[in-house]
CSV table of C-alpha atoms and ligand atoms in Angstrom, one decimal:
chain,number,residue,atom,x,y,z
A,93,MET,CA,-15.9,-17.5,-1.1
A,94,ARG,CA,-15.4,-16.1,-4.3
A,95,LEU,CA,-13.2,-12.9,-3.8
A,96,MET,CA,-12.4,-10.3,-5.9
A,97,VAL,CA,-9.2,-8.3,-5.3
A,98,THR,CA,-8.3,-5.2,-7.0
A,99,GLY,CA,-4.6,-4.1,-7.1
A,100,GLY,CA,-3.5,-7.7,-6.4
A,101,ALA,CA,-0.5,-7.2,-8.4
A,102,GLY,CA,1.0,-4.4,-6.4
A,103,PHE,CA,3.0,-4.7,-3.1
A,104,ILE,CA,0.3,-5.1,-0.5
A,105,GLY,CA,-2.3,-7.0,-2.8
A,106,SER,CA,0.1,-9.3,-3.7
A,107,ASN,CA,1.0,-10.1,-0.1
A,108,PHE,CA,-2.5,-10.4,0.6
A,109,ILE,CA,-3.5,-12.8,-2.1
A,110,ARG,CA,-0.4,-15.2,-0.8
A,111,LEU,CA,-1.5,-14.8,2.7
A,112,LEU,CA,-5.0,-16.0,1.5
A,113,ARG,CA,-3.6,-18.9,-0.3
A,114,ARG,CA,-1.9,-20.1,2.9
A,115,GLU,CA,-4.8,-19.3,5.3
A,116,ARG,CA,-8.1,-19.5,3.0
A,117,PRO,CA,-6.9,-22.1,0.7
A,118,ASP,CA,-10.6,-22.9,-0.2
A,119,TRP,CA,-11.3,-19.6,-1.5
A,120,ARG,CA,-11.3,-18.7,-4.8
A,121,ILE,CA,-9.7,-15.4,-5.8
A,122,LEU,CA,-10.1,-13.4,-8.9
A,123,ASN,CA,-7.0,-10.7,-9.0
A,124,VAL,CA,-8.3,-7.5,-11.1
A,125,ASP,CA,-5.2,-5.3,-11.9
A,126,ALA,CA,-4.4,-3.1,-14.7
A,127,LEU,CA,-0.6,-3.6,-14.5
A,128,THR,CA,0.6,-0.1,-14.3
A,129,TYR,CA,4.2,0.7,-13.6
A,130,ALA,CA,3.7,-0.6,-10.0
A,131,GLY,CA,1.8,-3.7,-11.0
A,132,ASN,CA,4.0,-6.8,-11.3
A,133,LEU,CA,2.6,-10.3,-12.2
A,134,GLU,CA,5.9,-11.6,-10.7
A,135,ASN,CA,4.8,-10.7,-7.4
A,136,LEU,CA,2.5,-13.7,-7.9
A,137,ALA,CA,4.8,-15.9,-9.3
A,138,GLY,CA,3.9,-19.6,-8.8
A,139,LEU,CA,0.3,-18.8,-8.5
A,140,GLU,CA,-0.7,-19.3,-12.1
A,141,ARG,CA,-1.2,-22.9,-11.7
A,142,ASP,CA,-3.7,-22.6,-8.8
A,143,PRO,CA,-7.0,-23.8,-9.7
A,144,ASN,CA,-8.4,-21.3,-7.1
A,145,TYR,CA,-6.6,-18.3,-8.6
A,146,ASP,CA,-7.5,-16.4,-11.5
A,147,PHE,CA,-6.0,-13.2,-13.0
A,148,VAL,CA,-7.9,-10.7,-15.4
A,149,ARG,CA,-6.0,-7.4,-16.4
A,150,ALA,CA,-8.6,-4.5,-16.2
A,151,ASP,CA,-8.8,-1.1,-15.2
A,152,VAL,CA,-11.0,-0.2,-12.5
A,153,ALA,CA,-12.0,3.3,-13.9
A,154,ASP,CA,-13.4,1.3,-17.0
A,155,PRO,CA,-16.9,0.2,-16.2
A,156,ALA,CA,-17.1,-2.2,-19.2
A,157,GLY,CA,-13.7,-3.7,-18.9
A,158,LEU,CA,-14.7,-4.2,-15.1
A,159,ARG,CA,-18.2,-5.7,-15.5
A,160,ALA,CA,-16.4,-8.3,-18.2
A,161,ALA,CA,-13.8,-9.1,-15.5
A,162,LEU,CA,-16.7,-9.6,-12.6
A,163,ASP,CA,-18.2,-13.0,-13.0
A,164,ASP,CA,-21.7,-13.6,-11.4
A,165,GLU,CA,-19.8,-15.7,-8.4
A,166,VAL,CA,-17.9,-12.9,-6.9
A,167,ASP,CA,-19.6,-12.6,-3.3
A,168,ALA,CA,-17.3,-9.7,-2.2
A,169,ILE,CA,-14.5,-7.1,-3.2
A,170,VAL,CA,-11.5,-6.1,-1.3
A,171,HIS,CA,-10.1,-2.9,-3.1
A,172,PHE,CA,-6.2,-2.2,-3.1
A,173,ALA,CA,-6.2,-0.8,-6.5
A,174,ALA,CA,-4.6,2.8,-6.4
A,175,GLU,CA,-1.8,4.9,-7.5
A,176,SER,CA,0.0,5.0,-4.3
A,177,HIS,CA,3.2,7.3,-4.5
A,178,VAL,CA,2.7,10.8,-3.0
A,179,ASP,CA,5.8,12.3,-4.9
A,180,ARG,CA,4.4,11.1,-8.4
A,181,SER,CA,0.8,12.7,-7.2
A,182,ILE,CA,2.6,16.0,-6.8
A,183,GLU,CA,4.1,15.7,-10.2
A,184,ASP,CA,0.9,15.0,-11.7
A,185,ALA,CA,-2.5,14.4,-10.1
A,186,SER,CA,-4.6,13.1,-13.0
A,187,ALA,CA,-3.9,9.3,-12.8
A,188,PHE,CA,-4.8,9.6,-9.1
A,189,LEU,CA,-7.8,11.2,-9.7
A,190,ARG,CA,-8.8,8.5,-12.6
A,191,THR,CA,-8.1,5.7,-10.4
A,192,ASN,CA,-8.5,6.5,-7.1
A,193,VAL,CA,-11.8,8.4,-7.0
A,194,ILE,CA,-13.4,7.3,-10.5
A,195,GLY,CA,-12.3,3.8,-10.2
A,196,THR,CA,-13.6,3.4,-6.5
A,197,GLN,CA,-16.9,5.0,-7.6
A,198,VAL,CA,-17.3,2.7,-10.7
A,199,LEU,CA,-16.4,-0.7,-8.3
A,200,LEU,CA,-18.9,0.7,-5.6
A,201,ASP,CA,-21.7,1.2,-8.6
A,202,LEU,CA,-20.8,-2.5,-10.0
A,203,ALA,CA,-20.8,-3.9,-6.3
A,204,ARG,CA,-24.6,-2.6,-5.8
A,205,GLU,CA,-25.7,-3.6,-9.2
A,206,ARG,CA,-24.6,-7.1,-8.5
A,207,GLY,CA,-25.8,-7.3,-4.8
A,208,LEU,CA,-22.3,-8.0,-3.4
A,209,GLY,CA,-22.1,-9.0,0.3
A,210,ARG,CA,-19.1,-7.2,1.4
A,211,PHE,CA,-16.9,-4.2,-0.1
A,212,VAL,CA,-13.3,-3.7,1.9
A,213,HIS,CA,-11.9,-0.2,0.9
A,214,VAL,CA,-8.3,0.0,1.5
A,215,SER,CA,-7.4,3.5,2.7
A,216,THR,CA,-4.6,5.1,4.5
A,217,ASP,CA,-4.0,7.1,7.6
A,218,GLU,CA,-2.5,10.0,5.4
A,219,VAL,CA,-6.4,11.0,4.8
A,220,TYR,CA,-6.3,12.6,8.2
A,221,GLY,CA,-3.3,14.8,7.3
A,222,SER,CA,-0.5,15.5,9.5
A,223,LEU,CA,0.0,15.8,13.4
A,224,GLY,CA,2.4,17.7,15.8
A,225,ALA,CA,4.6,16.2,18.0
A,226,GLU,CA,1.8,15.0,20.0
A,227,GLY,CA,-1.5,12.8,19.4
A,228,LEU,CA,-2.6,10.1,17.5
A,229,PHE,CA,-5.2,9.5,14.6
A,230,ARG,CA,-8.5,8.1,15.4
A,231,GLU,CA,-11.3,7.0,13.4
A,232,ASP,CA,-13.1,10.1,14.3
A,233,THR,CA,-10.4,12.4,13.3
A,234,PRO,CA,-11.3,15.0,10.8
A,235,LEU,CA,-10.4,14.3,7.1
A,236,ALA,CA,-7.8,16.9,6.4
A,237,PRO,CA,-5.5,15.5,3.6
A,238,ASN,CA,-2.4,17.5,2.2
A,239,SER,CA,-1.3,16.2,-0.9
A,240,PRO,CA,-3.0,15.1,-4.2
A,241,TYR,CA,-2.7,11.5,-3.3
A,242,SER,CA,-4.0,11.6,0.1
A,243,ALA,CA,-6.9,14.2,-1.4
A,244,SER,CA,-7.8,11.3,-4.0
A,245,LYS,CA,-8.2,8.7,-1.2
A,246,ALA,CA,-10.0,10.8,1.0
A,247,SER,CA,-12.4,11.6,-1.8
A,248,SER,CA,-12.6,7.6,-2.4
A,249,ASP,CA,-13.2,7.3,1.6
A,250,LEU,CA,-16.2,9.5,1.2
A,251,LEU,CA,-17.7,8.3,-2.1
A,252,VAL,CA,-17.6,4.9,-0.1
A,253,ARG,CA,-19.2,6.4,3.1
A,254,ALA,CA,-21.9,7.9,0.6
A,255,ALA,CA,-22.6,4.4,-0.9
A,256,VAL,CA,-23.1,3.0,2.7
A,257,GLU,CA,-25.5,6.0,3.6
A,258,THR,CA,-27.5,6.3,0.4
A,259,HIS,CA,-27.7,2.8,-1.1
A,260,GLY,CA,-27.1,0.7,2.0
A,261,LEU,CA,-24.0,-1.0,0.6
A,262,ASP,CA,-22.3,-3.3,3.0
A,263,ALA,CA,-18.8,-1.5,2.8
A,264,VAL,CA,-16.0,-0.9,5.3
A,265,ILE,CA,-13.1,1.5,5.4
A,266,THR,CA,-9.6,0.5,6.6
A,267,ARG,CA,-6.7,3.3,7.3
A,268,CYS,CA,-3.4,2.1,7.7
A,269,SER,CA,0.1,3.6,8.2
A,270,ASN,CA,3.0,3.0,6.2
A,271,ASN,CA,3.7,-0.6,5.0
A,272,TYR,CA,7.1,-2.3,4.3
A,273,GLY,CA,8.2,-5.6,3.5
A,274,PRO,CA,8.6,-7.8,0.5
A,275,TYR,CA,7.7,-6.7,-3.1
A,276,GLN,CA,7.5,-3.1,-2.3
A,277,PHE,CA,8.3,-1.1,-5.2
A,278,PRO,CA,11.8,0.4,-4.7
A,279,GLU,CA,10.4,4.2,-5.1
A,280,LYS,CA,9.2,4.2,-1.5
A,281,LEU,CA,11.5,5.3,1.3
A,282,ILE,CA,12.5,1.7,2.7
A,283,PRO,CA,13.3,-0.3,-0.3
A,284,LEU,CA,14.6,2.8,-2.3
A,285,MET,CA,17.0,3.2,0.8
A,286,ILE,CA,17.9,-0.6,0.9
A,287,ALA,CA,18.6,-0.7,-3.0
A,288,ASN,CA,20.7,2.4,-2.9
A,289,ALA,CA,22.5,1.1,0.0
A,290,LEU,CA,23.5,-1.9,-1.6
A,291,GLU,CA,24.7,-0.4,-4.6
A,292,ASP,CA,26.3,2.3,-2.6
A,293,ARG,CA,24.7,5.1,-4.1
A,294,LYS,CA,23.4,8.3,-2.0
A,295,LEU,CA,20.6,7.9,0.2
A,296,PRO,CA,18.2,10.9,-0.5
A,297,VAL,CA,16.5,12.0,2.7
A,298,TYR,CA,14.1,14.7,2.2
A,299,GLY,CA,14.5,18.1,4.3
A,300,SER,CA,15.6,17.4,7.8
A,301,GLY,CA,14.8,13.7,7.9
A,302,LEU,CA,12.8,14.6,10.9
A,303,ASN,CA,9.6,13.5,9.6
A,304,VAL,CA,7.7,10.8,11.6
A,305,ARG,CA,5.9,7.6,9.9
A,306,ASP,CA,4.5,4.6,11.8
A,307,TRP,CA,5.8,1.7,10.2
A,308,ILE,CA,3.9,-1.8,10.0
A,309,TRP,CA,4.9,-5.0,8.7
A,310,VAL,CA,2.9,-5.6,5.4
A,311,GLU,CA,1.4,-8.9,6.3
A,312,ASP,CA,0.2,-7.7,9.6
A,313,HIS,CA,-1.6,-5.0,7.6
A,314,CYS,CA,-3.2,-7.8,5.5
A,315,ARG,CA,-4.4,-9.8,8.4
A,316,GLY,CA,-6.2,-6.7,9.6
A,317,VAL,CA,-7.9,-6.2,6.0
A,318,LEU,CA,-8.9,-10.1,6.3
A,319,LEU,CA,-10.3,-9.3,9.8
A,320,ALA,CA,-12.0,-6.4,8.5
A,321,LEU,CA,-13.7,-8.3,5.5
A,322,GLU,CA,-14.7,-11.2,8.1
A,323,LYS,CA,-15.5,-9.0,11.2
A,324,GLY,CA,-15.8,-5.7,10.4
A,325,LYS,CA,-19.2,-3.9,10.7
A,326,LYS,CA,-21.1,-2.1,7.8
A,327,GLY,CA,-20.4,1.6,7.6
A,328,GLU,CA,-17.4,1.2,10.0
A,329,VAL,CA,-13.9,2.8,9.6
A,330,TYR,CA,-11.1,1.0,11.2
A,331,ASN,CA,-7.4,2.3,11.7
A,332,PHE,CA,-4.5,0.0,11.5
A,333,GLY,CA,-0.9,0.6,12.8
A,334,GLY,CA,2.4,-0.9,13.8
A,335,ARG,CA,3.2,1.0,17.1
A,336,SER,CA,6.5,1.8,15.5
A,337,GLU,CA,6.9,5.5,15.3
A,338,MET,CA,10.4,6.6,13.8
A,339,THR,CA,11.8,9.6,12.1
A,340,ASN,CA,12.9,8.8,8.6
A,341,ILE,CA,16.6,9.6,9.5
A,342,ALA,CA,16.3,6.8,12.2
A,343,VAL,CA,14.8,4.4,9.7
A,344,VAL,CA,17.6,5.4,7.2
A,345,GLU,CA,20.4,4.8,9.9
A,346,ALA,CA,18.8,1.6,11.0
A,347,ILE,CA,19.1,0.2,7.2
A,348,LEU,CA,22.8,1.4,6.9
A,349,ALA,CA,23.8,-0.1,10.1
A,350,GLN,CA,22.1,-3.5,9.6
A,351,LEU,CA,23.9,-3.5,6.0
A,352,GLY,CA,27.2,-2.1,7.5
A,353,LYS,CA,27.1,0.7,5.3
A,354,PRO,CA,28.7,4.3,6.5
A,355,SER,CA,26.3,7.3,7.5
A,356,SER,CA,28.3,9.2,4.8
A,357,LEU,CA,26.1,7.6,2.0
A,358,ILE,CA,22.9,9.9,3.4
A,359,THR,CA,22.7,13.1,1.7
A,360,HIS,CA,19.8,15.6,2.5
A,361,VAL,CA,17.9,16.8,-0.8
A,362,GLU,CA,15.0,19.4,-1.3
A,363,ASP,CA,12.2,18.5,0.7
A,364,ARG,CA,8.9,17.3,-0.4
A,365,LYS,CA,6.2,19.9,-0.8
A,366,GLY,CA,3.8,19.9,1.6
A,367,HIS,CA,5.5,17.3,3.4
A,368,ASP,CA,3.5,16.0,6.5
A,369,LEU,CA,5.6,16.0,9.5
A,370,ARG,CA,4.0,13.2,11.6
A,371,TYR,CA,1.5,10.1,11.2
A,372,ALA,CA,0.9,8.1,14.3
A,373,ILE,CA,-2.4,5.9,14.6
A,374,ASP,CA,-4.6,4.8,17.3
A,375,CYS,CA,-5.8,1.3,16.4
A,376,GLY,CA,-7.3,0.7,19.7
A,377,LYS,CA,-10.7,0.2,17.9
A,378,ALA,CA,-9.4,-2.5,15.7
A,379,GLU,CA,-7.7,-4.6,18.6
A,380,ARG,CA,-10.8,-4.5,20.5
A,381,GLU,CA,-13.4,-5.1,17.7
A,382,LEU,CA,-11.5,-7.0,15.3
A,383,GLY,CA,-9.0,-8.7,17.6
A,384,PHE,CA,-6.2,-7.1,15.5
A,385,GLY,CA,-2.5,-6.6,16.5
A,386,ARG,CA,1.1,-6.6,14.9
A,387,SER,CA,2.9,-9.6,14.8
A,388,ILE,CA,6.5,-8.1,15.0
A,389,GLY,CA,8.4,-4.9,15.8
A,390,PHE,CA,10.2,-2.6,13.4
A,391,GLU,CA,13.8,-4.1,14.0
A,392,GLU,CA,12.9,-7.6,13.2
A,393,GLY,CA,10.7,-6.7,10.2
A,394,LEU,CA,13.3,-4.3,8.7
A,395,ALA,CA,15.8,-7.4,9.3
A,396,ARG,CA,13.6,-9.8,7.3
A,397,THR,CA,12.8,-6.9,4.7
A,398,ILE,CA,16.7,-6.3,4.2
A,399,ALA,CA,17.1,-10.2,3.6
A,400,TRP,CA,14.2,-10.4,1.0
A,401,TYR,CA,16.0,-7.5,-1.0
A,402,ARG,CA,19.2,-9.2,-0.7
A,403,ASP,CA,18.0,-12.4,-1.7
A,404,HIS,CA,15.7,-10.8,-4.5
A,405,GLU,CA,18.1,-8.5,-6.4
A,406,ASP,CA,17.0,-9.6,-9.6
A,407,TRP,CA,13.4,-8.5,-8.8
A,408,TRP,CA,14.7,-5.1,-7.8
A,409,ARG,CA,17.2,-4.7,-10.2
A,410,ARG,CA,14.9,-5.5,-13.4
A,411,ILE,CA,12.4,-2.6,-12.1
A,412,ARG,CA,15.5,-0.1,-11.8
A,413,SER,CA,16.7,-0.8,-15.4
A,414,GLY,CA,13.1,-0.2,-16.9
A,415,ALA,CA,10.7,2.9,-17.0
A,416,TYR,CA,11.2,3.6,-13.5
A,417,ARG,CA,14.9,4.9,-14.6
A,418,ASP,CA,13.3,7.8,-16.2
A,419,TYR,CA,11.1,8.8,-13.2
A,420,TYR,CA,14.2,8.6,-10.9
A,421,ALA,CA,16.3,10.9,-13.1
A,422,ARG,CA,13.4,13.2,-13.2
A,423,HIS,CA,12.9,13.2,-9.5
A,424,TYR,CA,16.3,13.0,-7.9
A,425,GLY,CA,18.0,14.6,-11.1
A,426,GLU,CA,20.6,11.2,-11.2
A,427,ASP,CA,20.9,8.4,-13.6
A,428,LEU,CA,20.4,5.0,-12.1
A,429,ALA,CA,22.9,3.4,-14.8
B,769,NAD,P1,1.1,-0.2,-5.3
B,769,NAD,O1,1.1,1.0,-5.8
B,769,NAD,O2,2.2,-1.0,-5.0
B,769,NAD,O3,0.2,-1.4,-6.1
B,769,NAD,C1,-1.3,-0.7,-6.6
B,769,NAD,C2,-1.5,-1.7,-7.6
B,769,NAD,O4,-2.9,-1.3,-8.1
B,769,NAD,C3,-0.8,-2.1,-8.6
B,769,NAD,O5,-0.5,-3.5,-9.1
B,769,NAD,C4,-1.5,-1.4,-9.8
B,769,NAD,O6,-1.0,-2.1,-11.2
B,769,NAD,C5,-3.0,-1.5,-9.8
B,769,NAD,N1,-3.5,-0.4,-10.3
B,769,NAD,C6,-3.3,1.0,-10.4
B,769,NAD,N2,-4.1,1.6,-11.0
B,769,NAD,C7,-5.1,0.8,-11.4
B,769,NAD,C8,-6.3,0.7,-12.2
B,769,NAD,N3,-6.7,1.9,-12.9
B,769,NAD,N4,-7.0,-0.3,-12.2
B,769,NAD,C9,-6.5,-1.5,-11.9
B,769,NAD,N5,-5.5,-1.7,-10.9
B,769,NAD,C10,-4.7,-0.6,-10.8
B,769,NAD,O7,0.3,0.0,-4.0
B,769,NAD,P2,0.4,-0.4,-2.3
B,769,NAD,O8,1.5,0.1,-1.8
B,769,NAD,O9,0.1,-2.0,-2.5
B,769,NAD,O10,-1.0,0.1,-2.0
B,769,NAD,C11,-2.1,-0.9,-2.4
B,769,NAD,C12,-3.3,0.1,-1.5
B,769,NAD,O11,-3.0,0.1,0.1
B,769,NAD,C13,-3.6,1.5,-2.4
B,769,NAD,O12,-5.1,1.9,-2.1
B,769,NAD,C14,-2.9,2.6,-0.8
B,769,NAD,O13,-3.6,3.6,-1.0
B,769,NAD,C15,-3.1,1.6,0.3
B,769,NAD,N6,-2.4,2.0,1.3
B,769,NAD,C16,-0.7,1.7,1.1
B,769,NAD,C17,0.0,2.0,1.9
B,769,NAD,C18,1.6,1.8,2.0
B,769,NAD,O14,2.0,1.8,3.1
B,769,NAD,N7,2.0,1.3,0.7
B,769,NAD,C19,-0.5,2.6,3.4
B,769,NAD,C20,-2.0,2.6,3.6
B,769,NAD,C21,-2.8,2.3,2.5
B,770,TDX,O1,13.5,9.7,-1.4
B,770,TDX,C1,12.8,9.7,-0.5
B,770,TDX,N1,13.2,10.2,0.6
B,770,TDX,C2,12.6,10.5,1.9
B,770,TDX,O2,13.2,11.1,2.7
B,770,TDX,C3,11.6,9.0,-0.3
B,770,TDX,C4,10.7,8.1,-1.5
B,770,TDX,C5,10.9,9.6,0.8
B,770,TDX,N2,11.1,10.1,1.9
B,770,TDX,C6,10.3,10.4,3.0
B,770,TDX,C7,9.1,11.2,2.6
B,770,TDX,C8,8.3,10.4,3.8
B,770,TDX,O3,8.2,11.3,5.0
B,770,TDX,O4,10.2,9.3,3.7
B,770,TDX,C9,8.9,9.2,4.3
B,770,TDX,C10,8.0,8.0,3.6
B,770,TDX,O5,7.8,8.3,2.4
B,770,TDX,P1,7.3,7.3,1.3
B,770,TDX,O6,7.8,6.1,1.3
B,770,TDX,O7,6.9,7.8,0.0
B,770,TDX,O8,5.8,7.1,2.1
B,770,TDX,P2,4.7,8.1,2.5
B,770,TDX,O9,4.7,9.6,1.8
B,770,TDX,O10,4.7,8.5,4.0
B,770,TDX,O11,3.4,7.5,2.0
B,770,TDX,C11,3.1,5.8,2.1
B,770,TDX,O12,2.2,5.4,3.4
B,770,TDX,C12,1.0,5.7,3.2
B,770,TDX,C13,2.6,5.2,1.0
B,770,TDX,O13,3.5,5.5,0.0
B,770,TDX,C14,1.3,5.7,0.8
B,770,TDX,O14,0.7,5.0,-0.2
B,770,TDX,C15,0.5,5.1,2.3
B,770,TDX,O15,-0.8,5.8,1.9
């Protein structure tokens, strides 16, 4: 198998490539990534010398660059590349439309042109919108995205559906809940709070902190994507989740408890605009049809994540000393210096 992975230098993509190197060592991986602020080749350090791994820097929204990157031997595509941070999409949606919407269509066109065997589109539970206190997202829950990010992901899901229906492309869509684990960019809730707590900075919780997310260990999501690639049925959607629903405040308290830091570090800040109240996933279809299941629960995953961020301070400190500082100062009104 020669597999093209888009966005492989990001959080989930790099964990996916590392998983494949361990579990499908004979596969040849082509990682195509534009290396935006969120793409970091350090996440794949050590793979440069692997003869079954190639990296090409290209933008998925640029057909010519992508055509040049995609060699004749590629059999399938797993598409992770995206702008992925909700707060940034609220500030400016343009990059989200370009990468998530146009970029997905460019890839779909190329997959069709080359007659590729399989296209896995990695999407999110956020396309379903927000739940009240009860209920779960199922694959047939109507799409009702609330942020520019989730609207762009829902648009890309519909383009994938259209490519299946119109052109018979062999594509599947996966929709997963909130991931956490090694190599997550420290703008997302869990790594941001760990890094701030380690530096005794304030932990900015949006609004009441009672919004609920379902948390999944990143490698469990990656295993789900691999199952979808190998066992998924053309045109189907598969939900993945971690069966770990938590309020944000409970997540932050758990981080502080594991680090032995005081709750007084928590500060409630202005709520996110259009902040979705609750995400929760029914992943029964993936369990039954693909054999999907989580391997660890939240407490153990959080302990592993905290250990990783403690052991890799140089990784996140380098990020926080670069261009990300400007975003932090703009968004939270505070300098990371
Ligand atoms: P990330 O922001 O960490 O990584 C995104 C990667 O895509 C980066 O390496 C970046 O350089 C690359 N990229 C961005 N624009 C590109 C472009 N135009 N061309 C080529 N590469 C480009 O994101 P992530 O958290 O790893 O998410 C990966 C995918 O999984 C996304 O599609 C996201 O919507 C989806 N997802 C994420 C989560 C989560 O909790 N993080 C949950 C469900 C689904
Ligand atoms: O500083 C913060 N304070 C805070 O209270 C940040 C960054 C977040 N939050 C809250 C907002 C959310 O309720 O924490 C929750 C999680 O926030 P994010 O880490 O930004 O994730 P979320 O918005 O839920 O989206 C994530 O999961 C689905 C990923 O970023 C998406 O890419 C994925 O599709």
